[in-house]
């Protein structure tokens, strides 16, 4: 992915983390996924855990891998995980190592500005 797209992705992820309550994605009504389909990451009973466990879950259950990351002034690492099928998850890892899913969804599309700027 071009460097400009990574920067735009990180800015969008940081803005989401800074402006939305962490439980916003959990408070909206959701329909259950079809039987035999794993629920989206943000509907899991515990959206927090050790980073290695969260990364493994995203890779094995949803085919997602890291596509961008950034570090906040407070030391929290924001990461965006995406899959070839278009699913995405944003996670935040605190300095103490606790990783929580901030948001997740479908239809992820990388965006590159036409003039190579943000």
PDB file of C-alpha atoms in Angstrom:
ATOM      1  CA  UNK A   1       0.000   0.000   0.000  1.00  0.00           C
ATOM      2  CA  UNK A   2       1.452   3.414  -0.853  1.00  0.00           C
ATOM      3  CA  UNK A   3       2.906   5.448   2.010  1.00  0.00           C
ATOM      4  CA  UNK A   4       0.266   8.185   1.608  1.00  0.00           C
ATOM      5  CA  UNK A   5      -2.538   5.659   2.054  1.00  0.00           C
ATOM      6  CA  UNK A   6      -0.874   4.349   5.240  1.00  0.00           C
ATOM      7  CA  UNK A   7      -0.678   7.892   6.635  1.00  0.00           C
ATOM      8  CA  UNK A   8      -4.325   8.582   5.819  1.00  0.00           C
ATOM      9  CA  UNK A   9      -5.290   5.261   7.390  1.00  0.00           C
ATOM     10  CA  UNK A  10      -3.423   6.068  10.589  1.00  0.00           C
ATOM     11  CA  UNK A  11      -4.959   9.526  10.794  1.00  0.00           C
ATOM     12  CA  UNK A  12      -8.437   8.051  10.353  1.00  0.00           C
ATOM     13  CA  UNK A  13      -7.789   5.361  12.965  1.00  0.00           C
ATOM     14  CA  UNK A  14      -6.392   7.872  15.457  1.00  0.00           C
ATOM     15  CA  UNK A  15      -9.345  10.188  14.915  1.00  0.00           C
ATOM     16  CA  UNK A  16     -11.754   7.319  15.495  1.00  0.00           C
ATOM     17  CA  UNK A  17     -10.005   6.280  18.693  1.00  0.00           C
ATOM     18  CA  UNK A  18      -9.834   9.835  20.003  1.00  0.00           C
ATOM     19  CA  UNK A  19     -13.408  10.882  19.314  1.00  0.00           C
ATOM     20  CA  UNK A  20     -15.589   7.814  19.839  1.00  0.00           C
ATOM     21  CA  UNK A  21     -16.301   6.066  23.120  1.00  0.00           C
ATOM     22  CA  UNK A  22     -14.759   2.594  23.115  1.00  0.00           C
ATOM     23  CA  UNK A  23     -18.153   0.979  23.607  1.00  0.00           C
ATOM     24  CA  UNK A  24     -19.875   2.815  20.737  1.00  0.00           C
ATOM     25  CA  UNK A  25     -19.609  -0.113  18.349  1.00  0.00           C
ATOM     26  CA  UNK A  26     -20.950  -2.432  21.016  1.00  0.00           C
ATOM     27  CA  UNK A  27     -23.999  -0.299  21.842  1.00  0.00           C
ATOM     28  CA  UNK A  28     -25.617  -0.336  18.401  1.00  0.00           C
ATOM     29  CA  UNK A  29     -28.115  -3.134  17.702  1.00  0.00           C
ATOM     30  CA  UNK A  30     -26.619  -5.948  15.671  1.00  0.00           C
ATOM     31  CA  UNK A  31     -28.179  -8.960  14.040  1.00  0.00           C
ATOM     32  CA  UNK A  32     -26.647 -12.338  14.684  1.00  0.00           C
ATOM     33  CA  UNK A  33     -24.412 -13.709  11.923  1.00  0.00           C
ATOM     34  CA  UNK A  34     -25.673 -16.727   9.961  1.00  0.00           C
ATOM     35  CA  UNK A  35     -25.277 -20.020  11.801  1.00  0.00           C
ATOM     36  CA  UNK A  36     -21.761 -21.424  11.421  1.00  0.00           C
ATOM     37  CA  UNK A  37     -20.271 -17.983  10.699  1.00  0.00           C
ATOM     38  CA  UNK A  38     -18.013 -16.474  13.383  1.00  0.00           C
ATOM     39  CA  UNK A  39     -19.359 -13.218  14.828  1.00  0.00           C
ATOM     40  CA  UNK A  40     -17.580  -9.981  13.904  1.00  0.00           C
ATOM     41  CA  UNK A  41     -14.678  -9.213  16.269  1.00  0.00           C
ATOM     42  CA  UNK A  42     -16.515  -6.379  18.040  1.00  0.00           C
ATOM     43  CA  UNK A  43     -19.383  -8.745  18.983  1.00  0.00           C
ATOM     44  CA  UNK A  44     -17.113 -11.174  20.828  1.00  0.00           C
ATOM     45  CA  UNK A  45     -17.847 -11.484  24.560  1.00  0.00           C
ATOM     46  CA  UNK A  46     -14.488 -10.001  25.603  1.00  0.00           C
ATOM     47  CA  UNK A  47     -13.054  -7.557  23.058  1.00  0.00           C
ATOM     48  CA  UNK A  48      -9.816  -7.214  25.099  1.00  0.00           C
ATOM     49  CA  UNK A  49      -6.941  -9.562  25.795  1.00  0.00           C
ATOM     50  CA  UNK A  50      -3.270 -10.192  25.180  1.00  0.00           C
ATOM     51  CA  UNK A  51      -2.096  -8.824  21.821  1.00  0.00           C
ATOM     52  CA  UNK A  52      -0.804 -12.200  20.599  1.00  0.00           C
ATOM     53  CA  UNK A  53      -4.229 -13.775  21.243  1.00  0.00           C
ATOM     54  CA  UNK A  54      -6.100 -10.942  19.485  1.00  0.00           C
ATOM     55  CA  UNK A  55      -3.748 -11.053  16.465  1.00  0.00           C
ATOM     56  CA  UNK A  56      -4.117 -14.847  16.227  1.00  0.00           C
ATOM     57  CA  UNK A  57      -7.920 -14.577  16.424  1.00  0.00           C
ATOM     58  CA  UNK A  58      -8.052 -11.923  13.707  1.00  0.00           C
ATOM     59  CA  UNK A  59      -5.747 -13.955  11.450  1.00  0.00           C
ATOM     60  CA  UNK A  60      -7.366 -17.365  11.970  1.00  0.00           C
ATOM     61  CA  UNK A  61     -11.051 -16.389  12.176  1.00  0.00           C
ATOM     62  CA  UNK A  62     -11.192 -13.438   9.765  1.00  0.00           C
ATOM     63  CA  UNK A  63      -8.071 -13.649   7.594  1.00  0.00           C
ATOM     64  CA  UNK A  64      -6.994 -10.189   8.802  1.00  0.00           C
ATOM     65  CA  UNK A  65      -3.426  -9.000   9.064  1.00  0.00           C
ATOM     66  CA  UNK A  66      -1.910  -5.661  10.117  1.00  0.00           C
ATOM     67  CA  UNK A  67      -2.008  -2.999   7.406  1.00  0.00           C
ATOM     68  CA  UNK A  68      -1.126   0.134   9.409  1.00  0.00           C
ATOM     69  CA  UNK A  69      -0.074   1.197  12.890  1.00  0.00           C
ATOM     70  CA  UNK A  70       0.718   4.315  14.849  1.00  0.00           C
ATOM     71  CA  UNK A  71       1.819   5.409  18.311  1.00  0.00           C
ATOM     72  CA  UNK A  72      -0.101   7.980  20.367  1.00  0.00           C
ATOM     73  CA  UNK A  73       1.571  10.503  22.654  1.00  0.00           C
ATOM     74  CA  UNK A  74       0.234   8.482  25.601  1.00  0.00           C
ATOM     75  CA  UNK A  75       2.052   5.357  24.382  1.00  0.00           C
ATOM     76  CA  UNK A  76      -0.985   3.500  23.020  1.00  0.00           C
ATOM     77  CA  UNK A  77      -0.409   1.678  19.753  1.00  0.00           C
ATOM     78  CA  UNK A  78      -3.265   1.845  17.234  1.00  0.00           C
ATOM     79  CA  UNK A  79      -3.352  -0.857  14.565  1.00  0.00           C
ATOM     80  CA  UNK A  80      -5.624  -1.484  11.611  1.00  0.00           C
ATOM     81  CA  UNK A  81      -6.088  -5.086  10.511  1.00  0.00           C
ATOM     82  CA  UNK A  82      -7.673  -5.810   7.129  1.00  0.00           C
ATOM     83  CA  UNK A  83      -8.470  -8.850   5.006  1.00  0.00           C
ATOM     84  CA  UNK A  84      -8.594  -9.440   1.264  1.00  0.00           C
ATOM     85  CA  UNK A  85     -12.367  -9.958   1.665  1.00  0.00           C
ATOM     86  CA  UNK A  86     -12.779  -6.398   2.989  1.00  0.00           C
ATOM     87  CA  UNK A  87     -13.227  -6.995   6.720  1.00  0.00           C
ATOM     88  CA  UNK A  88     -11.366  -4.643   9.050  1.00  0.00           C
ATOM     89  CA  UNK A  89     -10.648  -4.278  12.762  1.00  0.00           C
ATOM     90  CA  UNK A  90      -9.000  -1.430  14.670  1.00  0.00           C
ATOM     91  CA  UNK A  91      -7.239  -2.418  17.885  1.00  0.00           C
ATOM     92  CA  UNK A  92      -5.498  -0.364  20.543  1.00  0.00           C
ATOM     93  CA  UNK A  93      -2.720  -1.732  22.736  1.00  0.00           C
ATOM     94  CA  UNK A  94      -2.026   0.109  25.995  1.00  0.00           C
ATOM     95  CA  UNK A  95       1.486   0.431  27.427  1.00  0.00           C
ATOM     96  CA  UNK A  96       0.568  -2.301  29.960  1.00  0.00           C
ATOM     97  CA  UNK A  97       0.056  -4.751  27.054  1.00  0.00           C
ATOM     98  CA  UNK A  98      -3.741  -4.950  27.158  1.00  0.00           C
ATOM     99  CA  UNK A  99      -5.142  -4.977  23.604  1.00  0.00           C
ATOM    100  CA  UNK A 100      -8.760  -4.016  22.918  1.00  0.00           C
ATOM    101  CA  UNK A 101     -10.815  -4.001  19.745  1.00  0.00           C
ATOM    102  CA  UNK A 102     -12.008  -0.453  19.085  1.00  0.00           C
ATOM    103  CA  UNK A 103     -14.083  -1.068  15.972  1.00  0.00           C
ATOM    104  CA  UNK A 104     -14.685  -3.537  13.168  1.00  0.00           C
ATOM    105  CA  UNK A 105     -16.665  -3.804   9.988  1.00  0.00           C
ATOM    106  CA  UNK A 106     -16.840  -4.768   6.331  1.00  0.00           C
ATOM    107  CA  UNK A 107     -16.114  -3.217   2.925  1.00  0.00           C
ATOM    108  CA  UNK A 108     -12.685  -1.783   3.761  1.00  0.00           C
ATOM    109  CA  UNK A 109     -11.224   0.160   0.838  1.00  0.00           C
ATOM    110  CA  UNK A 110      -7.751   1.727   0.890  1.00  0.00           C
ATOM    111  CA  UNK A 111      -7.813   5.298  -0.395  1.00  0.00           C
ATOM    112  CA  UNK A 112      -4.997   7.137  -2.143  1.00  0.00           C
ATOM    113  CA  UNK A 113      -5.345  10.842  -2.872  1.00  0.00           C
ATOM    114  CA  UNK A 114      -5.141  11.664  -6.580  1.00  0.00           C
ATOM    115  CA  UNK A 115      -2.460  14.292  -6.024  1.00  0.00           C
ATOM    116  CA  UNK A 116      -0.441  12.012  -3.666  1.00  0.00           C
ATOM    117  CA  UNK A 117      -1.311  14.114  -0.599  1.00  0.00           C
ATOM    118  CA  UNK A 118      -3.676  13.668   2.289  1.00  0.00           C
TER     119      UNK A 118
END
